[in-house]
């Protein structure tokens, strides 16, 4: 069964859909994707999706704790540099999972929305796609060849593999954000990202949008058996 969440905001909407992959269904394994979002008392937003690494003993818990760490650090990271944000989130995650960090390996994709800037971050596969007015920003894992391996949180990670990008944004125009784990991200052609965002922007308010989205995600099972999670945030200008 899919997890489907729809949260209406004063000026926007959050939609999350998470589907256990066919491979995990066949083997009696839970959905190892996790997701979370948070709005703090100052109106700052945190959004995150994580994909536990299947070879790790506690992959699902690692993904859950990554989401918890990102949301817990929302208010702390408002004025920090990109490197400081990396350190804050990684250390928080390690404090939550305990000593055997490699047993909790997970990828993450996250975004913070503050009044003065946006912070996009990721380690490993999956993607962040965002439209702010006419500007489109994409953060995805760039590899020159196919590999079954990916960077992930663990006892040690390469600094360059944890990407964090802070940027200014147009506060008076709408924001549309899509976070994807790899079960969806690898099936979405990068050349189609803008077209995909345009489709979501034009249909997210339709009554049948969630049904259409679910049917599309389920159709991807014909291409791969991975867990699949998509988080969508759409809001008018601040």
Tab-separated table of C-alpha atoms in Angstrom:
chain	number	residue	atom	x	y	z
A	1	UNK	CA	0.000	0.000	0.000
A	2	UNK	CA	1.195	3.496	-0.821
A	3	UNK	CA	1.719	6.273	1.709
A	4	UNK	CA	-0.173	9.315	0.418
A	5	UNK	CA	-0.154	12.637	2.288
A	6	UNK	CA	-1.853	15.827	1.166
A	7	UNK	CA	-1.441	18.885	3.408
A	8	UNK	CA	-3.203	22.107	2.500
A	9	UNK	CA	-1.426	25.349	3.458
A	10	UNK	CA	-2.746	28.903	3.535
A	11	UNK	CA	-1.099	29.670	0.205
A	12	UNK	CA	-0.018	26.278	-1.059
A	13	UNK	CA	0.050	22.520	-0.830
A	14	UNK	CA	2.310	19.614	0.100
A	15	UNK	CA	1.815	16.230	-1.563
A	16	UNK	CA	3.839	13.120	-0.687
A	17	UNK	CA	3.551	9.675	-2.233
A	18	UNK	CA	5.751	6.744	-1.200
A	19	UNK	CA	5.388	3.287	-2.762
A	20	UNK	CA	7.128	0.087	-1.676
A	21	UNK	CA	9.012	-1.382	-4.622
A	22	UNK	CA	8.117	-4.694	-6.202
A	23	UNK	CA	11.509	-6.145	-5.254
A	24	UNK	CA	10.844	-5.479	-1.574
A	25	UNK	CA	7.280	-6.771	-1.794
A	26	UNK	CA	8.511	-10.087	-3.220
A	27	UNK	CA	11.149	-10.434	-0.484
A	28	UNK	CA	8.983	-9.271	2.421
A	29	UNK	CA	11.088	-6.149	3.031
A	30	UNK	CA	9.586	-2.852	4.140
A	31	UNK	CA	9.721	0.365	2.134
A	32	UNK	CA	13.220	1.654	2.906
A	33	UNK	CA	12.466	5.157	1.627
A	34	UNK	CA	11.632	7.812	4.222
A	35	UNK	CA	10.341	11.365	4.007
A	36	UNK	CA	9.532	14.288	6.277
A	37	UNK	CA	8.616	17.960	6.171
A	38	UNK	CA	8.503	20.644	8.827
A	39	UNK	CA	7.348	24.235	9.227
A	40	UNK	CA	8.862	26.000	12.244
A	41	UNK	CA	7.384	28.863	14.270
A	42	UNK	CA	9.135	31.434	12.049
A	43	UNK	CA	7.587	30.061	8.851
A	44	UNK	CA	10.767	28.338	7.627
A	45	UNK	CA	10.323	25.071	5.749
A	46	UNK	CA	12.291	21.809	5.650
A	47	UNK	CA	11.652	19.014	3.133
A	48	UNK	CA	13.584	15.757	2.860
A	49	UNK	CA	13.449	12.336	1.252
A	50	UNK	CA	15.917	9.544	2.034
A	51	UNK	CA	16.582	6.101	0.598
A	52	UNK	CA	18.134	3.527	2.915
A	53	UNK	CA	20.949	1.535	1.308
A	54	UNK	CA	19.636	-2.002	0.879
A	55	UNK	CA	22.922	-3.681	1.779
A	56	UNK	CA	22.925	-2.065	5.238
A	57	UNK	CA	21.427	-3.936	8.193
A	58	UNK	CA	19.395	-0.962	9.436
A	59	UNK	CA	18.774	0.909	6.201
A	60	UNK	CA	15.228	1.999	7.018
A	61	UNK	CA	16.204	3.386	10.419
A	62	UNK	CA	19.142	5.190	8.827
A	63	UNK	CA	16.781	6.849	6.352
A	64	UNK	CA	14.306	7.744	9.113
A	65	UNK	CA	17.080	9.315	11.183
A	66	UNK	CA	18.370	11.278	8.188
A	67	UNK	CA	14.928	12.847	7.791
A	68	UNK	CA	14.796	13.546	11.521
A	69	UNK	CA	18.250	15.145	11.449
A	70	UNK	CA	17.437	17.450	8.538
A	71	UNK	CA	14.204	18.660	10.143
A	72	UNK	CA	15.828	19.058	13.576
A	73	UNK	CA	18.488	21.370	12.106
A	74	UNK	CA	16.047	23.663	10.234
A	75	UNK	CA	16.278	26.619	12.613
A	76	UNK	CA	19.983	26.031	13.401
A	77	UNK	CA	21.113	26.278	9.769
A	78	UNK	CA	19.446	29.559	8.810
A	79	UNK	CA	22.676	31.635	8.835
A	80	UNK	CA	25.319	28.919	8.410
A	81	UNK	CA	27.706	28.434	5.506
A	82	UNK	CA	27.350	25.466	3.175
A	83	UNK	CA	30.186	23.563	4.873
A	84	UNK	CA	28.753	24.287	8.320
A	85	UNK	CA	25.361	22.960	7.217
A	86	UNK	CA	26.973	19.736	5.997
A	87	UNK	CA	28.686	19.268	9.335
A	88	UNK	CA	25.579	20.077	11.393
A	89	UNK	CA	23.359	17.590	9.560
A	90	UNK	CA	25.934	14.806	9.371
A	91	UNK	CA	26.843	15.060	13.053
A	92	UNK	CA	23.181	15.152	14.043
A	93	UNK	CA	22.488	12.014	11.991
A	94	UNK	CA	25.449	10.202	13.559
A	95	UNK	CA	24.255	11.140	17.040
A	96	UNK	CA	20.828	9.669	16.266
A	97	UNK	CA	21.961	6.312	14.848
A	98	UNK	CA	24.716	5.513	17.334
A	99	UNK	CA	28.179	4.067	16.779
A	100	UNK	CA	27.780	1.530	13.942
A	101	UNK	CA	27.121	4.192	11.316
A	102	UNK	CA	27.829	1.955	8.332
A	103	UNK	CA	24.873	-0.255	9.285
A	104	UNK	CA	22.534	2.717	8.734
A	105	UNK	CA	23.633	3.888	5.282
A	106	UNK	CA	21.215	6.185	3.464
A	107	UNK	CA	21.019	8.756	0.717
A	108	UNK	CA	19.302	12.099	1.325
A	109	UNK	CA	17.822	14.942	-0.718
A	110	UNK	CA	16.615	17.999	1.183
A	111	UNK	CA	15.691	21.661	0.902
A	112	UNK	CA	15.334	24.477	3.429
A	113	UNK	CA	13.238	27.546	2.586
A	114	UNK	CA	14.170	30.644	4.606
A	115	UNK	CA	13.019	34.272	4.139
A	116	UNK	CA	16.361	35.300	2.624
A	117	UNK	CA	17.643	32.156	0.906
A	118	UNK	CA	17.099	28.567	-0.125
A	119	UNK	CA	19.426	25.706	0.812
A	120	UNK	CA	19.463	22.574	-1.365
A	121	UNK	CA	21.418	19.513	-0.245
A	122	UNK	CA	21.986	15.910	-1.199
A	123	UNK	CA	24.214	12.910	-0.906
A	124	UNK	CA	23.779	9.988	-3.256
A	125	UNK	CA	21.164	9.382	-5.893
A	126	UNK	CA	17.684	10.811	-6.275
A	127	UNK	CA	17.027	14.409	-7.329
A	128	UNK	CA	15.809	17.852	-6.314
A	129	UNK	CA	13.974	19.862	-8.961
A	130	UNK	CA	12.746	23.353	-8.166
A	131	UNK	CA	11.020	26.127	-10.092
A	132	UNK	CA	11.007	29.661	-8.684
A	133	UNK	CA	9.136	31.902	-11.102
A	134	UNK	CA	10.843	31.298	-14.466
A	135	UNK	CA	14.033	29.918	-12.908
A	136	UNK	CA	14.578	26.149	-12.721
A	137	UNK	CA	17.198	24.570	-10.440
A	138	UNK	CA	18.177	20.890	-10.569
A	139	UNK	CA	20.412	18.948	-8.208
A	140	UNK	CA	21.058	15.311	-9.090
A	141	UNK	CA	23.846	12.783	-8.823
A	142	UNK	CA	26.150	13.228	-11.787
A	143	UNK	CA	27.923	10.070	-12.930
A	144	UNK	CA	29.654	9.320	-16.198
A	145	UNK	CA	28.662	5.665	-16.192
A	146	UNK	CA	26.059	3.409	-14.658
A	147	UNK	CA	26.953	1.893	-11.324
A	148	UNK	CA	25.023	0.014	-8.676
A	149	UNK	CA	26.886	1.956	-5.982
A	150	UNK	CA	26.077	5.401	-4.644
A	151	UNK	CA	27.461	7.781	-2.063
A	152	UNK	CA	25.649	7.576	1.264
A	153	UNK	CA	25.936	8.567	4.890
A	154	UNK	CA	28.256	6.228	6.769
A	155	UNK	CA	31.199	6.242	9.144
A	156	UNK	CA	33.094	8.420	6.691
A	157	UNK	CA	32.024	10.157	3.500
A	158	UNK	CA	33.902	12.141	0.895
A	159	UNK	CA	33.359	15.831	1.495
A	160	UNK	CA	32.749	16.434	-2.215
A	161	UNK	CA	29.998	13.803	-2.283
A	162	UNK	CA	27.804	15.770	0.151
A	163	UNK	CA	26.514	18.653	-1.945
A	164	UNK	CA	24.973	21.735	-0.341
A	165	UNK	CA	24.054	24.852	-2.310
A	166	UNK	CA	22.694	28.050	-0.751
A	167	UNK	CA	21.081	30.592	-3.080
A	168	UNK	CA	18.951	33.697	-3.196
A	169	UNK	CA	15.460	33.388	-4.637
A	170	UNK	CA	12.550	35.503	-5.791
A	171	UNK	CA	10.336	35.750	-2.727
A	172	UNK	CA	7.345	37.306	-4.475
A	173	UNK	CA	6.795	34.563	-7.061
A	174	UNK	CA	5.653	30.951	-6.598
A	175	UNK	CA	7.938	28.087	-5.603
A	176	UNK	CA	7.401	24.561	-6.886
A	177	UNK	CA	9.657	21.889	-5.393
A	178	UNK	CA	9.927	18.198	-6.239
A	179	UNK	CA	12.109	15.769	-4.256
A	180	UNK	CA	12.612	12.273	-5.685
A	181	UNK	CA	14.259	9.098	-4.492
A	182	UNK	CA	16.069	7.093	-7.139
A	183	UNK	CA	13.194	4.716	-7.886
A	184	UNK	CA	11.560	7.671	-9.634
A	185	UNK	CA	14.538	9.905	-10.342
A	186	UNK	CA	16.354	7.451	-12.587
A	187	UNK	CA	13.252	7.058	-14.767
A	188	UNK	CA	12.757	10.810	-15.231
A	189	UNK	CA	14.839	12.008	-18.160
A	190	UNK	CA	16.842	15.069	-17.081
A	191	UNK	CA	15.883	16.812	-20.320
A	192	UNK	CA	12.234	16.529	-19.247
A	193	UNK	CA	12.590	18.079	-15.788
A	194	UNK	CA	11.154	21.479	-16.786
A	195	UNK	CA	8.304	19.831	-18.679
A	196	UNK	CA	7.611	17.685	-15.609
A	197	UNK	CA	7.494	20.759	-13.367
A	198	UNK	CA	5.188	22.562	-15.796
A	199	UNK	CA	2.821	19.581	-15.727
A	200	UNK	CA	2.735	19.538	-11.919
A	201	UNK	CA	2.223	23.312	-11.715
A	202	UNK	CA	-0.733	23.122	-14.104
A	203	UNK	CA	-2.438	20.110	-12.506
A	204	UNK	CA	-1.629	20.118	-8.775
A	205	UNK	CA	-4.847	21.954	-7.938
A	206	UNK	CA	-6.985	19.533	-9.956
A	207	UNK	CA	-9.214	17.186	-7.991
A	208	UNK	CA	-7.739	14.093	-9.668
A	209	UNK	CA	-4.087	15.130	-9.343
A	210	UNK	CA	-3.198	12.674	-6.563
A	211	UNK	CA	-4.841	9.785	-8.431
A	212	UNK	CA	-2.954	10.673	-11.620
A	213	UNK	CA	0.303	10.960	-9.692
A	214	UNK	CA	-0.203	7.607	-8.001
A	215	UNK	CA	-1.021	5.884	-11.295
A	216	UNK	CA	2.125	7.351	-12.871
A	217	UNK	CA	4.341	6.216	-9.975
A	218	UNK	CA	2.818	2.724	-10.083
A	219	UNK	CA	3.454	2.555	-13.835
A	220	UNK	CA	7.173	2.912	-13.124
A	221	UNK	CA	7.090	-0.550	-11.546
A	222	UNK	CA	7.223	-1.843	-15.117
A	223	UNK	CA	10.693	-0.291	-15.382
A	224	UNK	CA	12.239	-0.975	-11.967
A	225	UNK	CA	11.394	-2.649	-8.667
A	226	UNK	CA	12.868	0.022	-6.371
A	227	UNK	CA	10.983	1.881	-3.653
A	228	UNK	CA	9.595	5.141	-5.024
A	229	UNK	CA	9.016	8.396	-3.163
A	230	UNK	CA	8.041	11.829	-4.451
A	231	UNK	CA	7.478	14.944	-2.325
A	232	UNK	CA	5.918	18.019	-3.936
A	233	UNK	CA	5.705	21.492	-2.385
A	234	UNK	CA	3.844	24.301	-4.129
A	235	UNK	CA	3.313	27.724	-2.576
A	236	UNK	CA	2.610	31.274	-3.682
A	237	UNK	CA	5.197	34.018	-3.105
A	238	UNK	CA	6.042	34.753	0.516
